[in-house]
Tab-separated table of C-alpha atoms in Angstrom:
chain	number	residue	atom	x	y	z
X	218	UNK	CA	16.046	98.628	166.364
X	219	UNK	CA	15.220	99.620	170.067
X	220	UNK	CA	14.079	97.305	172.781
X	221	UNK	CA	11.775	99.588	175.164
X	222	UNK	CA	10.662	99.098	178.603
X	223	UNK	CA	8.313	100.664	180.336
X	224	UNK	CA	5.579	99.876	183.084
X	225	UNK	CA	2.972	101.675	184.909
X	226	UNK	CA	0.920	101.246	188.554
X	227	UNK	CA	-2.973	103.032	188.671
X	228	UNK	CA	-6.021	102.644	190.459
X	229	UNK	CA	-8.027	104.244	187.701
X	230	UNK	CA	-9.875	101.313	185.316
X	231	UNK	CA	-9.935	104.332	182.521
X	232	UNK	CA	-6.335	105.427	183.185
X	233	UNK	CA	-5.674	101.109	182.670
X	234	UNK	CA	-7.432	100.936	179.582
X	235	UNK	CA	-5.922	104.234	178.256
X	236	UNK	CA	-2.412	102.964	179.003
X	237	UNK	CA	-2.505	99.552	177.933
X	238	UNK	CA	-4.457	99.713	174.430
X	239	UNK	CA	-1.052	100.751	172.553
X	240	UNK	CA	0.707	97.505	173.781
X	241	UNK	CA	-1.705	94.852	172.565
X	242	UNK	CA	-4.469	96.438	170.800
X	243	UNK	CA	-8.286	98.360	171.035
X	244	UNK	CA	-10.485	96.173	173.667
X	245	UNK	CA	-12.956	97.619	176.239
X	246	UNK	CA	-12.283	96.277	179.390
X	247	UNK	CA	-14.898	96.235	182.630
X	248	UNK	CA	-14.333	95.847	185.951
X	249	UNK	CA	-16.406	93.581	187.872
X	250	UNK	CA	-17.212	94.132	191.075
X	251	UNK	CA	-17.031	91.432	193.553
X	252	UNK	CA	-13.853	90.710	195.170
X	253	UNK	CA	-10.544	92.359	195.386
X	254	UNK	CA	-10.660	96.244	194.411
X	255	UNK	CA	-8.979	97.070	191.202
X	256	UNK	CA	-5.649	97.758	191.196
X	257	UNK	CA	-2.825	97.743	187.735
X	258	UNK	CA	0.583	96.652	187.565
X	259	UNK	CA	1.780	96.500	184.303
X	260	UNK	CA	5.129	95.726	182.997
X	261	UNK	CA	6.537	95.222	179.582
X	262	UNK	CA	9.520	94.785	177.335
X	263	UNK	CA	9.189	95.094	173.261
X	264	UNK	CA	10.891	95.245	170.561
X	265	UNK	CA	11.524	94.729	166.741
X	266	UNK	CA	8.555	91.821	165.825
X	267	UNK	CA	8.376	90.534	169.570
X	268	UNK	CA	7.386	91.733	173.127
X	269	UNK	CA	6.618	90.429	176.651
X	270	UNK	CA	3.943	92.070	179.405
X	271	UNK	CA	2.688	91.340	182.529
X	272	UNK	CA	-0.418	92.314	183.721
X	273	UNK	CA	-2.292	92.034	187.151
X	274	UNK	CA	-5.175	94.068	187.541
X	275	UNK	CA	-6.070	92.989	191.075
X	276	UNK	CA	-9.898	93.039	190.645
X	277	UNK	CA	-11.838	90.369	188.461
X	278	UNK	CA	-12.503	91.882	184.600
X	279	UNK	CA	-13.940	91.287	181.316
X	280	UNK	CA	-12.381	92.483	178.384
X	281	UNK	CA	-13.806	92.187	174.743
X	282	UNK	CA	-10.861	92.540	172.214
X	283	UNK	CA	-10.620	93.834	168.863
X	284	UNK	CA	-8.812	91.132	166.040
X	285	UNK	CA	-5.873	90.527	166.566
X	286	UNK	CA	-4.807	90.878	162.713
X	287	UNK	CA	-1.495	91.943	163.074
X	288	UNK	CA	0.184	89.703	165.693
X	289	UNK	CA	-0.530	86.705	167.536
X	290	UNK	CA	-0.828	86.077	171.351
X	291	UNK	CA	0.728	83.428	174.117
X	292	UNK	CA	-1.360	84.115	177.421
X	293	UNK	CA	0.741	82.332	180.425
X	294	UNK	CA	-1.093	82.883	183.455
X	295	UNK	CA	1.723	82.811	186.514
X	296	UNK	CA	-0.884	82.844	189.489
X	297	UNK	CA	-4.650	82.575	188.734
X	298	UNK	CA	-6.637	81.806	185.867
X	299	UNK	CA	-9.086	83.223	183.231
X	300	UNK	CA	-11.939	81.976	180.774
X	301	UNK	CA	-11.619	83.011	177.093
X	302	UNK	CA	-13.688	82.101	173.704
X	303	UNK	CA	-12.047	83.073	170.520
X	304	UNK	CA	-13.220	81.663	167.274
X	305	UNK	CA	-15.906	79.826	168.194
X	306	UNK	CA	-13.493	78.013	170.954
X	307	UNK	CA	-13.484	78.121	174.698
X	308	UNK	CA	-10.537	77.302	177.089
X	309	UNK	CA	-9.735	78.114	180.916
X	310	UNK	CA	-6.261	79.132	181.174
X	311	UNK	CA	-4.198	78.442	184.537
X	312	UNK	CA	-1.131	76.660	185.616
X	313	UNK	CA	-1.660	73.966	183.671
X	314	UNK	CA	-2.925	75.599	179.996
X	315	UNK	CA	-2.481	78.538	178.372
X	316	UNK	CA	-4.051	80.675	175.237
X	317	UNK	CA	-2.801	81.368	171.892
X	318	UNK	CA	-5.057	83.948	169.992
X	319	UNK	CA	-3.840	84.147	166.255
X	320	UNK	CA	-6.505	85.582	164.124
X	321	UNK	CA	-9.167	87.699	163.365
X	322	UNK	CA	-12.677	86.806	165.068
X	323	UNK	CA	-14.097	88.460	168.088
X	324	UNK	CA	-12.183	87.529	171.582
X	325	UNK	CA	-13.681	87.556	174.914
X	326	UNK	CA	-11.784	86.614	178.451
X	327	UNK	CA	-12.732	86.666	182.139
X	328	UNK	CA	-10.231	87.338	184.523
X	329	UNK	CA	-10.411	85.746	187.462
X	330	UNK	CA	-9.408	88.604	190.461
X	331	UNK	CA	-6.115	87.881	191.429
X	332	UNK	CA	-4.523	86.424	188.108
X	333	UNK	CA	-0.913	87.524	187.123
X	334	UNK	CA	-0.711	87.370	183.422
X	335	UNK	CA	2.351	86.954	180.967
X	336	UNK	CA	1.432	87.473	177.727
X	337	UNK	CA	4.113	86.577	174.790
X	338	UNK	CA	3.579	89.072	171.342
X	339	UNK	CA	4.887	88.190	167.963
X	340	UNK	CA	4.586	90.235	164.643
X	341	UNK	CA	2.567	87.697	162.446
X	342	UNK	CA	4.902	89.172	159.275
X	343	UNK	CA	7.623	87.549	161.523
X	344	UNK	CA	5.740	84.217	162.066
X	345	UNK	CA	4.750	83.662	158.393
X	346	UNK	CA	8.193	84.398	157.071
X	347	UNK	CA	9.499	81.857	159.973
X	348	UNK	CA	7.079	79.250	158.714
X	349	UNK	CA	7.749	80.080	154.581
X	350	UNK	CA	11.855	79.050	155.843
X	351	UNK	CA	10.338	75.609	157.617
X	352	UNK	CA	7.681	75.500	154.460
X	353	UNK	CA	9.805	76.155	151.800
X	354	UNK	CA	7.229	78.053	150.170
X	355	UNK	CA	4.714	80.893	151.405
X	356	UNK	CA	2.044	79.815	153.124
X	357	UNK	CA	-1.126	80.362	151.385
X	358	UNK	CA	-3.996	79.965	153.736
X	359	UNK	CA	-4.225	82.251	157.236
X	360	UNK	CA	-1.844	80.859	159.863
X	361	UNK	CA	-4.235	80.258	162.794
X	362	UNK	CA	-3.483	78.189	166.244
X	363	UNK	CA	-5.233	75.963	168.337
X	364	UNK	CA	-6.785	77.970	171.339
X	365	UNK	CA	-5.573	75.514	174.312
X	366	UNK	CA	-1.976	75.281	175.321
X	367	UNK	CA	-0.726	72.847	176.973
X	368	UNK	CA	2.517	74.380	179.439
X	369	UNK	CA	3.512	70.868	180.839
X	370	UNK	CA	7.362	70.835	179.504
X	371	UNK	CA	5.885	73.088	176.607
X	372	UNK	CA	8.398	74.778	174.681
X	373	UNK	CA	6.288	77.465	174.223
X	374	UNK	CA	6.122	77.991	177.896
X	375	UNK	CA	10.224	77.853	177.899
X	376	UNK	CA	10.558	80.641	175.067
X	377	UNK	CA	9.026	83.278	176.808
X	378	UNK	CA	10.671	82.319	180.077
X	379	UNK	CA	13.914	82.750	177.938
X	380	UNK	CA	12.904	86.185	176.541
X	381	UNK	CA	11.881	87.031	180.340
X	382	UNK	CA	15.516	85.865	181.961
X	383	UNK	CA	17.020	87.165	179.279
X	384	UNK	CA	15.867	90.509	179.542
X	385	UNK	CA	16.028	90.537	183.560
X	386	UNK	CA	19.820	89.833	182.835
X	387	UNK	CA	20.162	93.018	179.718
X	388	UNK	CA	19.111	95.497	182.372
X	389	UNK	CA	17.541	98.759	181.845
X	390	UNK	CA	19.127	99.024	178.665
X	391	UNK	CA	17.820	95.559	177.502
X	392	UNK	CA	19.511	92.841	175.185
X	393	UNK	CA	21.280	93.970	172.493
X	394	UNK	CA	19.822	93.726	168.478
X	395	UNK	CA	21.222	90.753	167.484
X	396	UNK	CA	20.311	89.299	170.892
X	397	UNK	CA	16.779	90.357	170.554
X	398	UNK	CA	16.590	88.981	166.858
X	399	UNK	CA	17.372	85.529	167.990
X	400	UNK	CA	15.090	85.856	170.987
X	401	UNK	CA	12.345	86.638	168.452
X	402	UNK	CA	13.541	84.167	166.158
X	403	UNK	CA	13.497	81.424	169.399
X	404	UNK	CA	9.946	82.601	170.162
X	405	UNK	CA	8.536	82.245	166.578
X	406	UNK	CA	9.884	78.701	165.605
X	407	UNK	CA	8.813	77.826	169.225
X	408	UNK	CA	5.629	78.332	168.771
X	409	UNK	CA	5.138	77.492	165.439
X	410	UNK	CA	6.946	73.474	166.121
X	411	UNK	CA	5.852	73.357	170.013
X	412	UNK	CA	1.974	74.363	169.247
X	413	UNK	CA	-0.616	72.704	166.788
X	414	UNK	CA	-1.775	75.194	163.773
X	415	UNK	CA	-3.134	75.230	160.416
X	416	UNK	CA	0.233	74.140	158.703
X	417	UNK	CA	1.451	71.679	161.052
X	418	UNK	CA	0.782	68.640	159.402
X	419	UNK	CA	2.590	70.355	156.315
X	420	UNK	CA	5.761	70.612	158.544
X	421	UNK	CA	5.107	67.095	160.020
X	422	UNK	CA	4.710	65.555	156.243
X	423	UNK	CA	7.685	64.142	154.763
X	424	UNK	CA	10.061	65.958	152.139
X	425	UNK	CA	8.114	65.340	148.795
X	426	UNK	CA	10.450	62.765	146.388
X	427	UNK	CA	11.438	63.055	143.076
X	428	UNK	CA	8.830	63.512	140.725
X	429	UNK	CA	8.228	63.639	136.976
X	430	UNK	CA	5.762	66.348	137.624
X	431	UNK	CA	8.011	68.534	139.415
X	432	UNK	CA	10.306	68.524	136.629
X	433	UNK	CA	7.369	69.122	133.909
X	434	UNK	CA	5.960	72.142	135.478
X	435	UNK	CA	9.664	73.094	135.527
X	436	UNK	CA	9.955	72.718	131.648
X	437	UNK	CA	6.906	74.133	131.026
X	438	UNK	CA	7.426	77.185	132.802
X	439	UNK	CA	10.788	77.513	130.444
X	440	UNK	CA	9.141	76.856	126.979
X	441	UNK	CA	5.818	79.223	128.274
X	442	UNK	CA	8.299	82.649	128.721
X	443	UNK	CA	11.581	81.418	126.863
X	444	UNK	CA	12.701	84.928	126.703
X	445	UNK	CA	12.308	85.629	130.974
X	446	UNK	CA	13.590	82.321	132.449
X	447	UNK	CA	12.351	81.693	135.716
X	448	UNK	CA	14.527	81.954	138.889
X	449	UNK	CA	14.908	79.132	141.953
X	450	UNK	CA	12.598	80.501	143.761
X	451	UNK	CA	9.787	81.124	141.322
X	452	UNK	CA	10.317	77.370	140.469
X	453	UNK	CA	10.075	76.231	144.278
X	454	UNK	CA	6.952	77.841	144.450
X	455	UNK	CA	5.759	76.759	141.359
X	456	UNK	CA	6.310	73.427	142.044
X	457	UNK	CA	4.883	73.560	145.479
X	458	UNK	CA	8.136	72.082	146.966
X	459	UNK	CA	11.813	73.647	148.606
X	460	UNK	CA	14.794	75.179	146.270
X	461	UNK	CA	16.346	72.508	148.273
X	462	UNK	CA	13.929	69.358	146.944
X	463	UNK	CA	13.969	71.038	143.182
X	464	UNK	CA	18.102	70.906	143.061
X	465	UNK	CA	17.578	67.228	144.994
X	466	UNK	CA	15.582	66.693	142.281
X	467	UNK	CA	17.134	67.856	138.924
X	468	UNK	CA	20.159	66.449	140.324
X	469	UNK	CA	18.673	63.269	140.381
X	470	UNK	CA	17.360	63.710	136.752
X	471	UNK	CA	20.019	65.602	135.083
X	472	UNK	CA	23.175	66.114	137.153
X	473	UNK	CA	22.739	69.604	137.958
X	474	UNK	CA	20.038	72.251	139.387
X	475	UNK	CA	17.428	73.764	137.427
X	476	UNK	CA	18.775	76.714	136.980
X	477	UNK	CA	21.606	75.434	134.792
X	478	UNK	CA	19.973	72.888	132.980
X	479	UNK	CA	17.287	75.404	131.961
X	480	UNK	CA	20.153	77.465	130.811
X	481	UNK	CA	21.671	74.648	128.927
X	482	UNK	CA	18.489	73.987	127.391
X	483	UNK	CA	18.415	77.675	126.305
X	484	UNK	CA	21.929	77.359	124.925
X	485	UNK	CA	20.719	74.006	122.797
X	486	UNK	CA	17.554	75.644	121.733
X	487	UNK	CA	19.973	79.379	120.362
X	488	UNK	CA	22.565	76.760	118.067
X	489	UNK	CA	19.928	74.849	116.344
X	490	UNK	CA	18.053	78.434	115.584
X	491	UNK	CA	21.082	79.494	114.352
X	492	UNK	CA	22.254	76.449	112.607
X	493	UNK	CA	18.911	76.573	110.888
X	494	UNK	CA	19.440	80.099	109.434
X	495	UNK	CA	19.765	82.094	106.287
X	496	UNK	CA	23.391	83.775	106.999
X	497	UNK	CA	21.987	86.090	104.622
X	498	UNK	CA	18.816	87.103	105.956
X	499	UNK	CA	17.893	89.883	108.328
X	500	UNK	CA	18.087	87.587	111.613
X	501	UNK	CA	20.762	88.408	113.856
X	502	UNK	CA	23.000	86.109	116.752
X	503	UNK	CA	21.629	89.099	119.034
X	504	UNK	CA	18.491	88.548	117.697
X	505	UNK	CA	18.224	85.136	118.571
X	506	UNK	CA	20.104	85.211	121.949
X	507	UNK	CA	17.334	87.707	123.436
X	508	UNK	CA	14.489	85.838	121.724
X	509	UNK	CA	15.886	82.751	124.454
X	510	UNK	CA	16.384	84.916	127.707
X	511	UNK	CA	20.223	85.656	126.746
X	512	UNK	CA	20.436	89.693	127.443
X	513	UNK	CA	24.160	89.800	128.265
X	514	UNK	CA	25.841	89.701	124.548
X	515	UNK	CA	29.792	88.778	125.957
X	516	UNK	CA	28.748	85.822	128.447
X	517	UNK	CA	26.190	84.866	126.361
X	518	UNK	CA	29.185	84.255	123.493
X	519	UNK	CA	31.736	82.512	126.161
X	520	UNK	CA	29.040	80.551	127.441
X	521	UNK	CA	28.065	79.652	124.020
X	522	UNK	CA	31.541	79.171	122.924
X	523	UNK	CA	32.451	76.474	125.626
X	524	UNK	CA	29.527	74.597	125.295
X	525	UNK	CA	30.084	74.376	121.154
X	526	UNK	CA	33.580	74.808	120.752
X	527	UNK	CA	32.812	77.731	118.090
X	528	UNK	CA	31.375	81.245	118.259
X	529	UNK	CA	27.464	81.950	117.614
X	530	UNK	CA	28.805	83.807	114.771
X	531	UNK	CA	30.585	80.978	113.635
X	532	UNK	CA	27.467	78.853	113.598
X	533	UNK	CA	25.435	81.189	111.811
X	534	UNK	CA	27.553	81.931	108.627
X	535	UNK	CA	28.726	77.931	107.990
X	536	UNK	CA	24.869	77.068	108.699
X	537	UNK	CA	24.179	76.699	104.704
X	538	UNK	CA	26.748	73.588	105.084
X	539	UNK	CA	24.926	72.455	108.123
């Protein structure tokens, strides 16, 4: 992973556009013509999931952007303001608010002439795997933000001054990988607990409690596929709740974590097939083993062996007696 800089000073409005499409995404941009004569600075660090620009364009635009499908947007005006609708929504952005644009939808803005812009850009693969670790689950409608940002004390606001310092202080070569992960990973739980959104009552809701239904859709699962049993996290997500709240939760029932006590269930289910049994018949303890999810023949039997005190074998041929 790389961390690039780069930055670029023009005059020409088409040489602007030209430039500056690659680093957020297609728009067409026009210049209007009263005021202050148009004039780019541009400035930007990015890197791996995460980067931070500055524009000031001198002159007053409008720019009409494409969707922004594949990242989302923090627009921080430093000096100056601009109008934006996005979604059906309209906010001013200045010193006191900011922007977040998050989905798809068309988005317009007015810059007023004048306005120095820092815009904060993060990967929305990074965001939704940021909120799946607060979920525990994936999310499974579109992440989208509220439009207006408040900056007063807004921890938003101080994430992408941290990126900013902290890349001011990297020099040329700028911060380091694992430097730049956590900066990403600062920026992305930032946003996601310091702005309102489609999941933030979810992450405001407490953890769910034990529940009998948790556990059923657990054993169902289990007796549906006995032969394929179902990992932790295929259960969480069944289940609609953490790993962490399913183990809470079998522990609570059973004394140990799903896993195990679907495996001990398994174990159960193998001895009374094979204490059941013809010894004579065509069935085999292999047979049986794989028909309950048991595909490794030698822990299978030293599982089976502690849990019984005897061998599967053992079981099988005295099952006549049984």
């Amino acid at each position: 992973m790389e961390v690039l800089r780069g930055g670029f000073r023009t005059a020409d409005p088409d040489d602007a556009h030209e430039r500056t499409e690659p680093l957020m995404t297609g728009h067409r941009m026009v210049v209007r013509r009263e005021g202050a004569s148009f004039g780019a600075d541009v400035r930007w660090v990015a890197g791996d999931g995460l980067g931070l620009l500055r524009f000031s364009y001198g002159a007053a635009v409008d720019i009409r952007s494409h969707p922004l499908d594949a990242f989302a947007t923090v627009h921080l005006p430093v000096r100056g303001g601009f109008h934006a609708e996005h979604r059906g929504m309209r906010v001013r952005a200045d010193a006191s608010h900011g922007a977040v644009f998050s989905s798809s939808g068309p988005l317009t803005m007015r810059w007023d002439a004048g306005l120095d812009l820092l815009v904060l850009k993060i990967d929305r693969a990074d965001l939704e795997r940021e909120l799946a670790t607060l979920l525990g689950r994936p999310p499974d409608v579109p992440l989208t933000f509220d439009l207006a940002m408040r900056r007063a004390r807004g921890t938003v606001s101080g994430a992408a001054e941290l990126v900013r310092s902290t890349c001011a202080a990297a020099g040329p070569q700028g911060p380091p990988p694992r430097v730049w992960a956590a900066l990403k990973h600062a920026a992305a739980t930032a946003l996601l607990l310091g702005h309102p959104h489609s999941y933030t009552d979810a992450l405001r809701a407490p953890t769910p409690p034990a529940s009998s239904t948790v556990v059923r859709r657990v054993l169902d699962r289990a007796a549906a596929d006995p032969a394929h049993p179902p990992t932790a996290p295929e259960l969480a997500r069944l289940t609609g709740v953490s790993e962490r709240t399913l183990r809470a939760v079998f522990h609570a029932e059973f004394g140990v974590g799903p896993v195990t006590y679907l495996r001990r269930r398994r174990l159960d289910a193998v001895h009374r097939e094979l204490a059941d049994l013809d010894p004579t018949g065509d069935t085999t303890v292999a047979d049986v083993a794989l028909r309950h999810g048991f595909a490794h023949a030698g822990r299978f039997a030293a599982e089976y062996r502690t849990r019984f005190g005897e061998a599967p074998s053992t079981t099988l041929r005295c099952a006549p007696r049984r």
